Short mmCIF file of C-alpha atoms in Angstrom, two decimals:
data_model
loop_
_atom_site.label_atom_id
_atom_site.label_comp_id
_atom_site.label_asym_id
_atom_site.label_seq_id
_atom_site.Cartn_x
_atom_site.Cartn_y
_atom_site.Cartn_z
CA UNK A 1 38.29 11.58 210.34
CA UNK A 2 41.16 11.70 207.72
CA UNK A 3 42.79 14.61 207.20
CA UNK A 4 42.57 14.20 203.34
CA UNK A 5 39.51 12.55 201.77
CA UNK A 6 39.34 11.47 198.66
CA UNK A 7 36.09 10.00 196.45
CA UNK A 8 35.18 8.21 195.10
CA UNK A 9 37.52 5.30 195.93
CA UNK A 10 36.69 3.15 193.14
CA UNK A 11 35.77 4.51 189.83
CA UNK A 12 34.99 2.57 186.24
CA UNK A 13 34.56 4.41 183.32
CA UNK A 14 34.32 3.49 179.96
CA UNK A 15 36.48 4.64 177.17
CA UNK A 16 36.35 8.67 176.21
CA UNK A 17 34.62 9.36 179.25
CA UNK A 18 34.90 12.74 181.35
CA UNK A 19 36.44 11.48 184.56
CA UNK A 20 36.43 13.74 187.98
CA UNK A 21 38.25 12.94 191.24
CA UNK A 22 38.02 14.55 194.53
CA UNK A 23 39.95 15.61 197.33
CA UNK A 24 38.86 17.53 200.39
CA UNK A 25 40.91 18.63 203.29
CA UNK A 26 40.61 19.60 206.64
CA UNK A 27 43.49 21.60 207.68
CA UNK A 28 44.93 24.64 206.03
CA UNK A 29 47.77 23.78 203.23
CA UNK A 30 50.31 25.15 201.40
CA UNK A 31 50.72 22.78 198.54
CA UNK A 32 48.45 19.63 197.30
CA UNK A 33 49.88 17.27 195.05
CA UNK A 34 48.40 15.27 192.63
CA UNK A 35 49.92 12.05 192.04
CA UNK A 36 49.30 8.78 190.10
CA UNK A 37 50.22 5.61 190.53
CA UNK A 38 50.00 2.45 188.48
CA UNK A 39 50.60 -1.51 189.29
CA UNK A 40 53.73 -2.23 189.84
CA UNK A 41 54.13 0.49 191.97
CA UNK A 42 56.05 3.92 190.72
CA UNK A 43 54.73 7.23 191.60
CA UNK A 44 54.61 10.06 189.26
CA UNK A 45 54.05 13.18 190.63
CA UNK A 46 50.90 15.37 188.12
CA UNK A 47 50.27 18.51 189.55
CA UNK A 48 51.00 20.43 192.57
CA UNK A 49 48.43 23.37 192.69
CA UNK A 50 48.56 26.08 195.35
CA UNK A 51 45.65 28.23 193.96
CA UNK A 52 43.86 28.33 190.94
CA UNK A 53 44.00 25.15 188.15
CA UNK A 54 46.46 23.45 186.32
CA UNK A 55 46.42 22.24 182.80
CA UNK A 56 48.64 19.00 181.26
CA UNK A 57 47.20 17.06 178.41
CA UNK A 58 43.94 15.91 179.04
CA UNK A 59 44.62 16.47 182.52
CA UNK A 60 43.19 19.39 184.84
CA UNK A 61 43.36 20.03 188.54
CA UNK A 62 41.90 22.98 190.37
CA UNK A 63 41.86 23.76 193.93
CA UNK A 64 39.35 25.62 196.04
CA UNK A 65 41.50 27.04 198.97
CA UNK A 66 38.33 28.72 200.61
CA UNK A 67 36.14 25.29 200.40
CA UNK A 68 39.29 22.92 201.32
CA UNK A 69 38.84 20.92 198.06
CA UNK A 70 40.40 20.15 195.10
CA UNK A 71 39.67 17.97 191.80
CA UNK A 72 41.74 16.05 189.08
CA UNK A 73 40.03 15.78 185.95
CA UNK A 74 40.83 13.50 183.17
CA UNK A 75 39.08 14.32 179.84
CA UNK A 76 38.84 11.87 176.75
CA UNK A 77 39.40 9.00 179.27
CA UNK A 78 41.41 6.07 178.05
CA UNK A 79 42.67 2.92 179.29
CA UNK A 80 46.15 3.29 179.85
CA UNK A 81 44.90 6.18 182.35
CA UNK A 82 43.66 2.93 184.61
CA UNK A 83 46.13 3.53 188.00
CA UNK A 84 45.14 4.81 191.93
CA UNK A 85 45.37 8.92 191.75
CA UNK A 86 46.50 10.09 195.43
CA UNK A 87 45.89 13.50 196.41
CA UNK A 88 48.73 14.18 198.86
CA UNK A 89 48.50 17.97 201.40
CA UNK A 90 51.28 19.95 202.58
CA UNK A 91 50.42 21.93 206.23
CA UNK A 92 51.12 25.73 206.53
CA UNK A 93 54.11 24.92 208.88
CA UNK A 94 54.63 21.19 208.21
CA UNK A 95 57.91 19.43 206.18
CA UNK A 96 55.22 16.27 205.33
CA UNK A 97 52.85 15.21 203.36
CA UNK A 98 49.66 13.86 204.38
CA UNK A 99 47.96 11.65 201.85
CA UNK A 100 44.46 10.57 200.70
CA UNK A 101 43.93 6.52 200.45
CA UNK A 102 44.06 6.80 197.02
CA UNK A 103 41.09 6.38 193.90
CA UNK A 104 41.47 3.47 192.17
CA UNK A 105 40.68 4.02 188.28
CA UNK A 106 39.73 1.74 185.87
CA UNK A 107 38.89 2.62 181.99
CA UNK A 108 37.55 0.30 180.16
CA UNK A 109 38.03 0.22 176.32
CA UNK B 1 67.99 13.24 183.20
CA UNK B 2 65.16 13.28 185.75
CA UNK B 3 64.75 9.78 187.24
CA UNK B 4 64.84 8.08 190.45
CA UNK B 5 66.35 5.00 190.11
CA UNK B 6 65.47 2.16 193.12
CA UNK B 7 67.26 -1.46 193.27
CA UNK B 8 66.58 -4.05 193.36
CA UNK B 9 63.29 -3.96 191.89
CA UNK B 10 62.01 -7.08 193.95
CA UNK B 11 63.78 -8.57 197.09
CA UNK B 12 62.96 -11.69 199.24
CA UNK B 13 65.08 -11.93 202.29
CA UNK B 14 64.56 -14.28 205.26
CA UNK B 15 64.25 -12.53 208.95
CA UNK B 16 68.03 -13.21 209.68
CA UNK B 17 69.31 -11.91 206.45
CA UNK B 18 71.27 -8.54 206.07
CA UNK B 19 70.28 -6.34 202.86
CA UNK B 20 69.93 -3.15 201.41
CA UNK B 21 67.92 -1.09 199.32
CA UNK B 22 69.65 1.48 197.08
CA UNK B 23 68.39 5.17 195.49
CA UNK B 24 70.07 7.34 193.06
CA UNK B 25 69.40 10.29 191.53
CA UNK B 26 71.90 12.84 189.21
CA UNK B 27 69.55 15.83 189.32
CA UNK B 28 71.16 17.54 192.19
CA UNK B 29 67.99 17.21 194.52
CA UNK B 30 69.42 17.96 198.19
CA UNK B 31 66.47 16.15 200.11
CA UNK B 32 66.08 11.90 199.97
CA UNK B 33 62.68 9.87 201.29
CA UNK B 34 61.90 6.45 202.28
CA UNK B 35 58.57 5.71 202.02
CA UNK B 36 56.46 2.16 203.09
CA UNK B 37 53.56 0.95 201.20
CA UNK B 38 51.49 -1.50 202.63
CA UNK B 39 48.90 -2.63 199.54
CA UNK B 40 46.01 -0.72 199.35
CA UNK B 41 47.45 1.86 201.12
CA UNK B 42 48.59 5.46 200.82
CA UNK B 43 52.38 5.36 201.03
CA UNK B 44 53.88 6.31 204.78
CA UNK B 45 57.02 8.75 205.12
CA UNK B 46 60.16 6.87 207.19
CA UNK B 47 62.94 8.77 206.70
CA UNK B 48 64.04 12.25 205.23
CA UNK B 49 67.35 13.39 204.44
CA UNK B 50 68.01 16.84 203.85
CA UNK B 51 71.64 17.45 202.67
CA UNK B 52 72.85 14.53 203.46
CA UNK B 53 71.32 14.68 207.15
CA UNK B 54 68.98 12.72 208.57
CA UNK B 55 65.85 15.41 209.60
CA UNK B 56 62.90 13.02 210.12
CA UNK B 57 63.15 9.62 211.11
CA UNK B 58 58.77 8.54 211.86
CA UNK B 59 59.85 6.47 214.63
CA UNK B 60 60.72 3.29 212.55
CA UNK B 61 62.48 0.45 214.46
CA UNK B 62 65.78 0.46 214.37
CA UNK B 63 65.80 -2.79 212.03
CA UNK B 64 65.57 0.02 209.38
CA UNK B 65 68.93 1.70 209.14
CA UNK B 66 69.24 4.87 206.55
CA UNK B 67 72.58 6.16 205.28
CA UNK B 68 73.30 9.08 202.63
CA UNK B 69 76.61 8.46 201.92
CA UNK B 70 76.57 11.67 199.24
CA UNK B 71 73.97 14.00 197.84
CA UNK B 72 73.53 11.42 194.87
CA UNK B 73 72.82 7.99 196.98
CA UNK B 74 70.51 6.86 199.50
CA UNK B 75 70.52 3.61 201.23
CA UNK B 76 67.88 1.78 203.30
CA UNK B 77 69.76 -1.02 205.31
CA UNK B 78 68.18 -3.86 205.85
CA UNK B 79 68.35 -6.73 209.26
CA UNK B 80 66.08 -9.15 211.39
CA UNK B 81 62.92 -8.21 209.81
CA UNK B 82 59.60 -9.21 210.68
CA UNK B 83 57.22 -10.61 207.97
CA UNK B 84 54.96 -7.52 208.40
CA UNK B 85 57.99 -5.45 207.18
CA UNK B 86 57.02 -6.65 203.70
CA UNK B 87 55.88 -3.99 201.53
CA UNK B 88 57.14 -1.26 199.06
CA UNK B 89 59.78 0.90 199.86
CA UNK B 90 59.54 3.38 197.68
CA UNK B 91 62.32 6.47 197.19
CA UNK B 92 62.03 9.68 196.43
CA UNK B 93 63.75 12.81 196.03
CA UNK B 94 62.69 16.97 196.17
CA UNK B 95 64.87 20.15 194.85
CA UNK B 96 64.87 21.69 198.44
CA UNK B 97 64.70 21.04 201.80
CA UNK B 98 61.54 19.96 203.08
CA UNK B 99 58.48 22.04 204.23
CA UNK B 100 59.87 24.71 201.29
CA UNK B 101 55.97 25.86 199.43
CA UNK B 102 56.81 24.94 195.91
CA UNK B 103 58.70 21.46 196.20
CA UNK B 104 57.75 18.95 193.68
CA UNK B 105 58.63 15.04 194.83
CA UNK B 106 60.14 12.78 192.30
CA UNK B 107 59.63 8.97 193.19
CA UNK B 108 61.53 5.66 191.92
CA UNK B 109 59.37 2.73 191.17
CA UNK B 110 60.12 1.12 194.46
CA UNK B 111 61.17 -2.39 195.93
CA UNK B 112 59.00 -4.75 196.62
CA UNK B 113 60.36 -6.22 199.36
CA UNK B 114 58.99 -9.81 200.97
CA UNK B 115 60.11 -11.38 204.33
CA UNK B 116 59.90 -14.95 205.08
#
Protein backbone atom coordinates (compact mmCIF):
# COMPACT_ATOMS: atom_id res chain seq x y z
CA UNK A 1 0.00 0.00 0.00
CA UNK A 2 1.04 3.62 -0.98
CA UNK A 3 1.83 5.82 1.46
CA UNK A 4 -0.34 8.61 -0.17
CA UNK A 5 -3.56 7.70 -1.99
CA UNK A 6 -5.22 9.71 -4.01
CA UNK A 7 -8.96 9.26 -5.85
CA UNK A 8 -10.25 9.27 -7.90
CA UNK A 9 -7.52 8.92 -10.56
CA UNK A 10 -9.45 9.99 -13.43
CA UNK A 11 -12.11 12.54 -13.16
CA UNK A 12 -14.43 14.33 -16.10
CA UNK A 13 -16.53 16.99 -15.29
CA UNK A 14 -18.39 19.21 -17.23
CA UNK A 15 -18.16 22.91 -17.24
CA UNK A 16 -19.20 24.89 -13.75
CA UNK A 17 -19.15 21.80 -11.96
CA UNK A 18 -18.18 21.38 -8.11
CA UNK A 19 -15.06 19.27 -8.37
CA UNK A 20 -13.52 17.29 -5.13
CA UNK A 21 -10.19 15.43 -4.96
CA UNK A 22 -8.84 13.24 -2.35
CA UNK A 23 -5.86 12.40 -0.60
CA UNK A 24 -5.38 10.02 2.30
CA UNK A 25 -2.25 9.18 4.12
CA UNK A 26 -0.85 6.70 6.15
CA UNK A 27 1.90 8.04 8.14
CA UNK A 28 1.93 11.06 10.34
CA UNK A 29 2.96 14.50 8.39
CA UNK A 30 3.99 17.72 8.88
CA UNK A 31 3.10 19.42 5.67
CA UNK A 32 0.87 18.19 2.49
CA UNK A 33 1.16 19.97 -0.58
CA UNK A 34 -1.14 20.45 -3.14
CA UNK A 35 0.19 20.69 -6.49
CA UNK A 36 -1.00 20.85 -10.15
CA UNK A 37 0.35 19.99 -13.07
CA UNK A 38 -0.57 20.47 -16.70
CA UNK A 39 0.80 18.89 -20.21
CA UNK A 40 3.80 19.89 -20.96
CA UNK A 41 4.96 19.29 -17.74
CA UNK A 42 5.55 22.39 -15.08
CA UNK A 43 4.54 22.04 -11.56
CA UNK A 44 2.90 24.73 -9.65
CA UNK A 45 2.81 24.35 -6.22
CA UNK A 46 -1.41 25.35 -4.72
CA UNK A 47 -1.53 24.90 -1.25
CA UNK A 48 0.46 23.52 1.48
CA UNK A 49 -1.97 23.00 4.50
CA UNK A 50 -0.77 21.85 7.91
CA UNK A 51 -4.18 22.08 9.72
CA UNK A 52 -7.29 23.54 8.97
CA UNK A 53 -8.28 24.80 5.06
CA UNK A 54 -6.98 27.00 2.66
CA UNK A 55 -8.73 29.36 0.36
CA UNK A 56 -7.31 30.71 -3.37
CA UNK A 57 -9.80 31.57 -6.01
CA UNK A 58 -12.10 28.99 -6.62
CA UNK A 59 -9.76 26.79 -5.01
CA UNK A 60 -10.08 25.14 -1.38
CA UNK A 61 -8.06 22.52 0.42
CA UNK A 62 -8.66 21.25 3.90
CA UNK A 63 -6.91 18.68 5.81
CA UNK A 64 -8.13 16.28 8.46
CA UNK A 65 -4.93 15.57 10.58
CA UNK A 66 -6.93 13.14 12.95
CA UNK A 67 -8.52 11.05 9.84
CA UNK A 68 -5.12 11.24 7.64
CA UNK A 69 -6.98 12.93 4.74
CA UNK A 70 -7.14 15.84 2.91
CA UNK A 71 -9.25 17.35 -0.15
CA UNK A 72 -8.72 19.97 -3.03
CA UNK A 73 -11.77 21.45 -4.17
CA UNK A 74 -12.31 23.32 -7.28
CA UNK A 75 -15.61 25.27 -7.46
CA UNK A 76 -17.17 26.80 -10.76
CA UNK A 77 -15.06 24.20 -12.68
CA UNK A 78 -13.69 25.29 -16.01
CA UNK A 79 -11.63 23.98 -18.67
CA UNK A 80 -8.43 25.49 -18.42
CA UNK A 81 -8.50 23.78 -14.77
CA UNK A 82 -8.00 20.31 -17.00
CA UNK A 83 -4.20 19.15 -15.52
CA UNK A 84 -3.12 15.94 -12.95
CA UNK A 85 -3.47 17.52 -9.16
CA UNK A 86 -0.71 15.60 -6.94
CA UNK A 87 -1.09 15.59 -3.37
CA UNK A 88 2.52 15.38 -2.15
CA UNK A 89 3.24 14.47 2.26
CA UNK A 90 6.00 15.64 4.29
CA UNK A 91 6.97 12.95 7.41
CA UNK A 92 7.30 14.30 11.03
CA UNK A 93 11.14 13.78 10.79
CA UNK A 94 11.64 13.39 7.02
CA UNK A 95 13.54 16.16 4.43
CA UNK A 96 11.16 14.39 1.40
CA UNK A 97 8.24 14.35 -0.05
CA UNK A 98 6.24 11.44 -0.73
CA UNK A 99 3.71 11.82 -3.49
CA UNK A 100 0.27 10.53 -4.61
CA UNK A 101 0.14 9.15 -8.46
CA UNK A 102 -1.59 12.00 -9.33
CA UNK A 103 -5.68 12.75 -10.50
CA UNK A 104 -5.95 13.38 -13.84
CA UNK A 105 -8.72 16.20 -14.52
CA UNK A 106 -10.54 16.86 -17.39
CA UNK A 107 -13.37 19.76 -17.76
CA UNK A 108 -15.21 19.75 -20.43
CA UNK A 109 -16.81 22.99 -21.80
CA UNK B 1 10.69 37.59 -9.73
CA UNK B 2 9.62 34.10 -8.63
CA UNK B 3 10.44 31.59 -11.41
CA UNK B 4 12.38 28.58 -11.96
CA UNK B 5 13.82 28.66 -15.09
CA UNK B 6 14.96 24.92 -16.71
CA UNK B 7 16.95 24.59 -20.21
CA UNK B 8 16.70 23.34 -22.57
CA UNK B 9 13.14 22.78 -22.70
CA UNK B 10 13.48 19.49 -24.86
CA UNK B 11 16.78 17.48 -25.38
CA UNK B 12 17.56 14.36 -27.55
CA UNK B 13 20.97 13.01 -26.95
CA UNK B 14 22.35 9.65 -28.15
CA UNK B 15 23.83 7.14 -25.27
CA UNK B 16 27.48 8.35 -25.97
CA UNK B 17 26.72 11.98 -25.92
CA UNK B 18 27.82 14.39 -23.03
CA UNK B 19 25.05 17.09 -21.92
CA UNK B 20 23.65 19.07 -19.37
CA UNK B 21 20.63 20.31 -17.95
CA UNK B 22 20.64 23.80 -16.40
CA UNK B 23 18.34 25.56 -13.35
CA UNK B 24 18.25 29.05 -12.23
CA UNK B 25 16.56 30.84 -9.90
CA UNK B 26 17.18 34.81 -8.46
CA UNK B 27 14.93 34.42 -5.42
CA UNK B 28 17.60 33.57 -3.00
CA UNK B 29 16.18 29.95 -2.29
CA UNK B 30 19.23 28.07 -0.50
CA UNK B 31 17.95 24.41 -1.34
CA UNK B 32 18.01 22.96 -5.35
CA UNK B 33 16.04 19.47 -6.55
CA UNK B 34 16.28 17.20 -9.38
CA UNK B 35 13.41 15.40 -9.90
CA UNK B 36 12.57 12.31 -12.72
CA UNK B 37 9.27 11.88 -14.24
CA UNK B 38 8.54 8.87 -15.91
CA UNK B 39 4.85 9.57 -17.77
CA UNK B 40 2.10 8.80 -15.80
CA UNK B 41 3.97 9.00 -12.92
CA UNK B 42 4.38 10.99 -9.71
CA UNK B 43 7.70 12.80 -10.04
CA UNK B 44 10.83 10.94 -8.04
CA UNK B 45 13.40 13.11 -5.90
CA UNK B 46 17.33 12.54 -7.25
CA UNK B 47 19.21 15.01 -5.84
CA UNK B 48 19.00 17.86 -3.14
CA UNK B 49 21.25 20.59 -2.59
CA UNK B 50 21.13 22.50 0.41
CA UNK B 51 23.51 25.55 0.30
CA UNK B 52 25.27 24.64 -2.29
CA UNK B 53 25.90 20.98 -0.81
CA UNK B 54 24.87 17.99 -2.01
CA UNK B 55 22.48 16.39 1.12
CA UNK B 56 20.52 13.66 -0.72
CA UNK B 57 21.62 11.93 -3.62
CA UNK B 58 18.43 8.67 -4.03
CA UNK B 59 21.02 6.40 -5.16
CA UNK B 60 21.01 7.48 -8.91
CA UNK B 61 23.81 6.01 -11.10
CA UNK B 62 26.55 7.83 -11.39
CA UNK B 63 25.69 8.64 -15.22
CA UNK B 64 23.81 11.50 -13.42
CA UNK B 65 26.32 14.00 -12.19
CA UNK B 66 24.89 17.21 -10.08
CA UNK B 67 26.91 20.40 -9.55
CA UNK B 68 25.80 23.79 -7.72
CA UNK B 69 28.30 25.90 -8.81
CA UNK B 70 26.51 29.01 -6.66
CA UNK B 71 23.32 29.48 -4.71
CA UNK B 72 21.67 30.76 -8.08
CA UNK B 73 22.56 27.63 -10.56
CA UNK B 74 22.05 24.06 -10.61
CA UNK B 75 23.31 21.67 -13.11
CA UNK B 76 22.37 18.07 -13.94
CA UNK B 77 25.32 16.59 -16.07
CA UNK B 78 24.58 14.42 -18.44
CA UNK B 79 26.83 10.92 -20.04
CA UNK B 80 26.28 7.27 -21.43
CA UNK B 81 22.68 7.14 -20.81
CA UNK B 82 20.45 4.38 -21.20
CA UNK B 83 17.16 4.80 -23.21
CA UNK B 84 15.14 4.26 -19.97
CA UNK B 85 16.84 7.48 -18.67
CA UNK B 86 14.33 9.32 -20.86
CA UNK B 87 11.94 11.27 -18.97
CA UNK B 88 11.41 14.75 -17.32
CA UNK B 89 13.82 16.20 -15.23
CA UNK B 90 12.21 18.58 -13.59
CA UNK B 91 13.96 21.43 -11.07
CA UNK B 92 12.97 22.89 -8.27
CA UNK B 93 13.87 25.12 -5.59
CA UNK B 94 12.60 25.77 -1.55
CA UNK B 95 13.41 28.97 0.84
CA UNK B 96 15.12 26.65 3.46
CA UNK B 97 16.80 23.70 3.96
CA UNK B 98 14.92 20.69 3.62
CA UNK B 99 12.72 18.83 6.21
CA UNK B 100 12.06 22.72 7.64
CA UNK B 101 7.66 22.50 8.44
CA UNK B 102 6.62 25.41 6.35
CA UNK B 103 8.75 25.07 3.01
CA UNK B 104 6.90 25.75 -0.10
CA UNK B 105 8.67 24.06 -3.47
CA UNK B 106 8.87 26.12 -6.55
CA UNK B 107 9.33 23.95 -9.81
CA UNK B 108 10.62 24.90 -13.49
CA UNK B 109 8.72 23.41 -16.32
CA UNK B 110 11.26 20.71 -16.82
CA UNK B 111 13.29 18.98 -19.73
CA UNK B 112 12.09 16.54 -21.54
CA UNK B 113 14.83 14.63 -22.14
CA UNK B 114 14.91 11.50 -24.89
CA UNK B 115 17.79 8.95 -25.35
CA UNK B 116 18.38 7.11 -28.45
Amino acid sequence: KNEVEQSPQNLTAQEGEFITINCSYSVGISALHWLQQHPGGGIVSLFMLSSGKKKHGRLIATINIQEKHSSLHITASHPRDSAVYICAVRGLYGNKLVFGAGTILRVKS
Amino acid sequence: DTEVTQTPKHLVMGMTNKKSLKCEQHMGHRAMYWYKQKAKKPPELMFVYSYEKLSINESVPSRFSPECPNSSLLNLHLHALQPEDSALYLCASSQTAPGLINEKLFFGSGTQLSVL
